Coordinates of C-alpha atoms in Angstrom, one line a residue:
I1 CA -11.4 -15.1 49.9
D2 CA -13.5 -14.0 46.7
K3 CA -10.6 -13.3 45.0
I4 CA -9.1 -16.9 46.0
N5 CA -12.2 -18.5 44.9
S6 CA -13.0 -17.1 41.9
V7 CA -11.1 -17.4 38.8
D8 CA -12.0 -14.4 36.0
A9 CA -13.0 -15.5 32.6
A10 CA -11.2 -13.9 30.1
A11 CA -14.3 -12.1 27.6
A12 CA -15.3 -14.1 24.9
F13 CA -14.4 -13.1 20.9
S14 CA -17.3 -11.2 20.1
T15 CA -17.9 -8.9 16.5
E16 CA -20.4 -6.4 17.1
Y17 CA -19.9 -3.6 14.8
S18 CA -18.8 -2.7 11.1
I19 CA -17.4 0.4 9.7
E20 CA -19.3 0.5 7.3
G21 CA -19.0 3.4 3.5
N22 CA -21.7 5.1 2.0
G23 CA -19.7 4.7 -1.7
S24 CA -19.6 8.6 -2.7
N25 CA -16.6 10.1 0.1
E26 CA -15.9 8.2 3.1
Y27 CA -13.1 5.7 3.9
I28 CA -10.5 5.1 5.4
S29 CA -7.0 6.3 6.1
L30 CA -4.2 4.7 7.2
G31 CA -1.4 7.2 6.5
N32 CA 2.3 6.6 4.7
Q33 CA 3.1 3.7 5.3
E34 CA 6.2 3.8 3.3
E35 CA 9.2 2.0 4.0
T36 CA 7.1 -0.2 6.1
V37 CA 6.1 -4.1 6.5
L38 CA 1.9 -2.2 5.1
N39 CA 3.9 -1.1 1.9
P40 CA 6.6 -5.0 1.8
T41 CA 9.8 -4.6 -1.1
E42 CA 9.7 -7.5 -3.9
A43 CA 11.9 -9.8 -1.8
Q44 CA 9.9 -9.1 1.3
I45 CA 6.9 -10.6 -0.3
N46 CA 8.9 -13.2 -1.9
A47 CA 11.1 -14.5 1.4
N48 CA 7.4 -15.6 3.4
G49 CA 5.1 -14.8 0.7
Y50 CA 2.2 -12.6 1.7
T51 CA -1.7 -12.8 2.5
F52 CA -4.3 -10.1 2.0
S53 CA -7.8 -10.7 4.2
A54 CA -11.3 -9.1 4.9
W55 CA -15.1 -9.9 5.3
V56 CA -17.1 -8.0 3.0
Y57 CA -20.6 -6.9 2.1
I58 CA -21.5 -5.5 -0.6
D59 CA -23.9 -3.0 -1.4
D60 CA -23.8 -1.8 -4.9
L61 CA -21.1 -2.7 -6.9
T62 CA -22.8 0.8 -9.5
T63 CA -18.3 1.4 -8.5
S64 CA -15.9 -0.9 -8.2
F65 CA -15.2 -1.7 -4.5
Q66 CA -11.7 -1.0 -3.6
I67 CA -10.4 -3.2 0.1
F68 CA -7.2 -2.6 0.3
S69 CA -4.5 0.2 -1.4
L70 CA -1.4 0.8 -0.3
G71 CA 0.6 3.3 -0.8
V72 CA -0.9 4.5 -3.9
S73 CA -2.8 8.4 -3.5
G74 CA -2.6 11.5 -5.2
T75 CA -1.2 10.7 -8.4
N76 CA -3.1 9.4 -11.7
N77 CA 0.2 6.5 -11.8
Y78 CA 0.7 3.4 -10.9
Y79 CA 1.6 2.5 -7.5
G80 CA 1.1 0.1 -4.9
I81 CA -1.0 -2.9 -4.2
Q82 CA -4.6 -3.1 -5.3
M83 CA -7.3 -5.5 -3.7
L84 CA -10.6 -4.5 -5.3
V85 CA -14.1 -6.2 -6.5
N86 CA -14.4 -4.4 -10.0
R87 CA -18.1 -3.0 -10.6
N88 CA -18.5 -6.3 -12.5
A89 CA -17.9 -8.6 -9.9
A90 CA -14.7 -9.8 -10.9
F91 CA -12.4 -10.4 -7.5
V92 CA -8.9 -8.5 -8.5
F93 CA -5.0 -8.0 -7.4
H94 CA -2.6 -5.8 -8.4
F95 CA 0.5 -5.3 -8.2
F96 CA 1.5 -1.6 -9.2
G97 CA 5.1 0.5 -9.8
L98 CA 7.6 1.0 -12.4
N99 CA 8.8 -0.1 -16.3
G100 CA 11.6 -0.7 -15.7
S101 CA 12.2 3.1 -14.3
T102 CA 9.8 4.7 -15.3
P103 CA 5.9 5.0 -13.8
G104 CA 2.7 5.3 -15.5
G105 CA -0.8 4.3 -15.7
G106 CA -0.8 1.4 -17.9
S107 CA -0.9 -2.0 -18.0
S108 CA 3.1 -2.1 -18.3
N109 CA 2.8 -0.4 -14.4
R110 CA 0.5 -3.4 -13.3
L111 CA 0.6 -7.1 -12.9
T112 CA -2.6 -8.1 -12.6
K113 CA -4.9 -11.3 -11.8
G114 CA -8.1 -11.7 -11.2
A115 CA -11.1 -14.2 -10.3
V116 CA -13.8 -14.2 -13.8
N117 CA -16.7 -10.6 -13.2
G118 CA -20.4 -12.1 -11.2
T119 CA -17.5 -13.9 -8.7
I120 CA -18.6 -12.1 -5.9
S121 CA -22.0 -11.7 -4.3
T122 CA -24.0 -8.3 -3.3
G123 CA -25.2 -8.4 -0.2
V124 CA -24.7 -10.9 1.8
W125 CA -20.9 -11.2 3.9
Q126 CA -18.2 -12.9 2.1
H127 CA -14.6 -13.0 3.5
L128 CA -12.1 -12.5 0.3
A129 CA -8.1 -13.1 0.4
W130 CA -5.4 -13.5 -1.4
V131 CA -2.6 -15.2 -1.1
I132 CA 0.6 -14.8 -2.7
P133 CA 3.4 -17.4 -1.8
A134 CA 6.8 -17.4 -2.1
N135 CA 9.1 -17.1 -4.0
S136 CA 6.1 -15.5 -6.4
Y137 CA 5.7 -11.7 -6.3
D138 CA 6.0 -11.8 -10.4
V139 CA 4.6 -15.3 -10.7
V140 CA 0.7 -15.1 -11.3
A141 CA 0.1 -18.5 -11.8
N142 CA 0.9 -19.3 -8.0
W143 CA -1.4 -16.9 -7.0
K144 CA -4.5 -17.6 -4.5
I145 CA -8.1 -16.6 -3.9
Y146 CA -10.1 -17.7 -1.5
I147 CA -13.4 -17.0 -0.9
N148 CA -15.6 -18.0 2.5
G149 CA -13.1 -20.0 3.3
S150 CA -12.1 -22.3 0.4
E151 CA -9.1 -21.7 -2.3
Y152 CA -11.2 -20.9 -5.8
T153 CA -10.9 -22.7 -8.4
G154 CA -12.5 -21.5 -10.8
S155 CA -11.7 -19.6 -14.1
T156 CA -9.0 -16.6 -14.1
F157 CA -7.8 -13.6 -15.4
N158 CA -4.2 -12.2 -15.5
S159 CA -2.6 -9.4 -17.4
G160 CA 0.4 -6.7 -17.5
N161 CA 4.0 -7.3 -16.8
S162 CA 5.6 -9.6 -15.3
N163 CA 8.8 -7.2 -15.0
V164 CA 7.4 -4.8 -12.9
N165 CA 8.8 -3.0 -10.6
L166 CA 6.6 -2.7 -7.1
A167 CA 7.1 0.7 -6.4
Y168 CA 4.9 3.4 -4.0
S169 CA 3.7 6.9 -4.2
G170 CA 2.2 8.0 -0.9
N171 CA -0.2 7.3 1.2
S172 CA -2.6 3.7 2.6
N173 CA -5.9 3.0 2.5
I174 CA -9.3 1.6 3.0
G175 CA -12.4 1.8 0.9
V176 CA -10.6 4.1 -2.3
W177 CA -8.3 4.7 -4.0
T178 CA -7.5 8.0 -4.3
R179 CA -6.0 9.5 -7.3
S180 CA -4.7 12.8 -8.7
G181 CA -5.7 16.2 -6.8
S182 CA -9.3 15.4 -4.2
S183 CA -9.9 13.2 -7.0
L184 CA -11.7 9.6 -5.6
S185 CA -12.2 5.7 -7.1
N186 CA -13.7 2.6 -6.3
I187 CA -14.7 3.8 -2.7
F188 CA -16.8 0.6 -0.7
D189 CA -20.5 0.5 -1.3
G190 CA -21.3 -1.5 2.3
E191 CA -19.7 -3.0 5.1
I192 CA -15.9 -4.3 6.0
N193 CA -15.2 -5.7 9.0
N194 CA -12.2 -7.8 10.0
A195 CA -9.3 -6.8 7.4
A196 CA -6.1 -8.5 7.8
I197 CA -2.6 -8.7 6.6
F198 CA 0.4 -11.7 7.7
N199 CA 3.8 -11.9 6.2
K200 CA 3.5 -15.2 5.0
A201 CA 1.4 -17.3 2.6
L202 CA -1.3 -19.1 5.0
S203 CA -1.9 -22.2 4.2
S204 CA -6.0 -23.6 3.5
S205 CA -6.0 -24.9 6.4
N206 CA -5.5 -21.5 8.2
M207 CA -7.6 -19.9 5.3
A208 CA -10.7 -22.0 6.4
A209 CA -11.0 -21.9 10.3
I210 CA -10.1 -17.7 9.8
Y211 CA -14.0 -18.2 8.2
N212 CA -15.2 -20.2 10.6
S213 CA -18.0 -21.3 8.8
G214 CA -18.8 -17.3 8.7
A215 CA -17.7 -16.2 12.1
P216 CA -14.9 -13.8 12.2
I217 CA -11.9 -15.4 15.2
D218 CA -9.5 -13.7 16.9
L219 CA -6.3 -13.7 15.3
S220 CA -4.2 -12.9 17.6
S221 CA -4.1 -15.8 19.5
D222 CA -2.7 -19.2 17.1
S223 CA -6.8 -22.1 18.6
G224 CA -7.1 -25.1 16.0
N225 CA -6.1 -25.0 12.9
Y226 CA -4.6 -21.6 12.7
N227 CA -1.7 -21.1 13.8
S228 CA -0.5 -17.6 11.6
S229 CA -0.8 -15.3 14.7
S230 CA 2.6 -14.1 14.7
N231 CA 2.6 -13.4 10.9
L232 CA -0.6 -11.1 11.5
I233 CA 1.2 -7.3 10.6
A234 CA -2.0 -5.9 10.6
W235 CA -5.3 -6.5 12.1
W236 CA -8.1 -3.4 11.6
R237 CA -11.3 -5.1 14.2
F238 CA -13.5 -2.2 12.9
N239 CA -15.0 -3.1 16.1
E240 CA -15.3 0.1 18.2
G241 CA -19.1 0.8 17.5
T242 CA -18.1 4.8 18.1
G243 CA -15.6 7.6 16.9
T244 CA -13.7 7.8 13.9
S245 CA -10.0 6.2 14.9
Y246 CA -9.4 2.1 14.2
T247 CA -7.3 -0.2 16.5
D248 CA -4.8 -2.1 14.6
S249 CA -5.4 -4.9 16.5
S250 CA -2.1 -6.2 16.1
T251 CA 1.4 -6.1 17.9
N252 CA 1.7 -2.7 15.5
S253 CA 0.0 0.1 15.4
F254 CA -1.5 1.1 12.7
T255 CA -4.0 3.3 12.9
G256 CA -6.8 4.2 10.6
T257 CA -8.4 7.9 10.3
G258 CA -12.4 7.4 9.3
V259 CA -12.4 10.2 5.8
N260 CA -15.8 11.8 5.7
S261 CA -17.1 9.8 9.0
P262 CA -17.9 6.0 8.3
T263 CA -20.7 5.0 9.8
W264 CA -20.9 1.8 11.9
S265 CA -23.7 -0.9 11.2
T266 CA -24.2 -3.6 13.6
N267 CA -24.6 -5.7 10.6
V268 CA -21.9 -7.9 10.9
P269 CA -20.5 -11.5 9.7
T270 CA -22.2 -15.1 12.3

């Protein structure tokens, strides 16, 4: 009778934890994801666009704060996709790869755009995103920056080689750029929460809905102005609260693993 007369309510979406890095040696490894949608080809990016987003709370910018470093490790040459806040508080995005067929570590091996120095604040939660529209892999003028749900319209800079051929070499990571040997750069000092990647250029209404006035939403289910759950290809909520394994809450299985035991924090966007 009780079962007949009652309905179990679905648990409300909540964010109780974030993952915290010490700015020294802690980060999240995603393993080698070459040939997967985490390391997309130029054609895949141009087909429907891509969106990279995360909530971040930056404690300190003595060094740059890496968010995504996808498909580059163990080399000082430039490969893969990079999203970071640099030590001057500029919000920067790179496509790295080959100059023709030649690897390297200079401006000829990257395509870069950024919001200028001083754009990003420390000591406060911010939702940061880059949207690469369809057919715009090499058209930086079309790349869009979103900060706290609104398109950024301030000053930007761009540099590099618009003919760079996107290429990957090695592991993908969150919170660090791993270089040659054991060298680590841009180790995140602060918290990351609800990091997500979409194989679609999200609209402004989607971005506003995801920001949700400062409180993360359930990205796996369409609701209101958010209608892109079917394009969610990776989503690390960092809400486990224990251990060093971080579930990908999309339909894929890009599980993250903590390196040097990043800590759990109850400092979360609300």
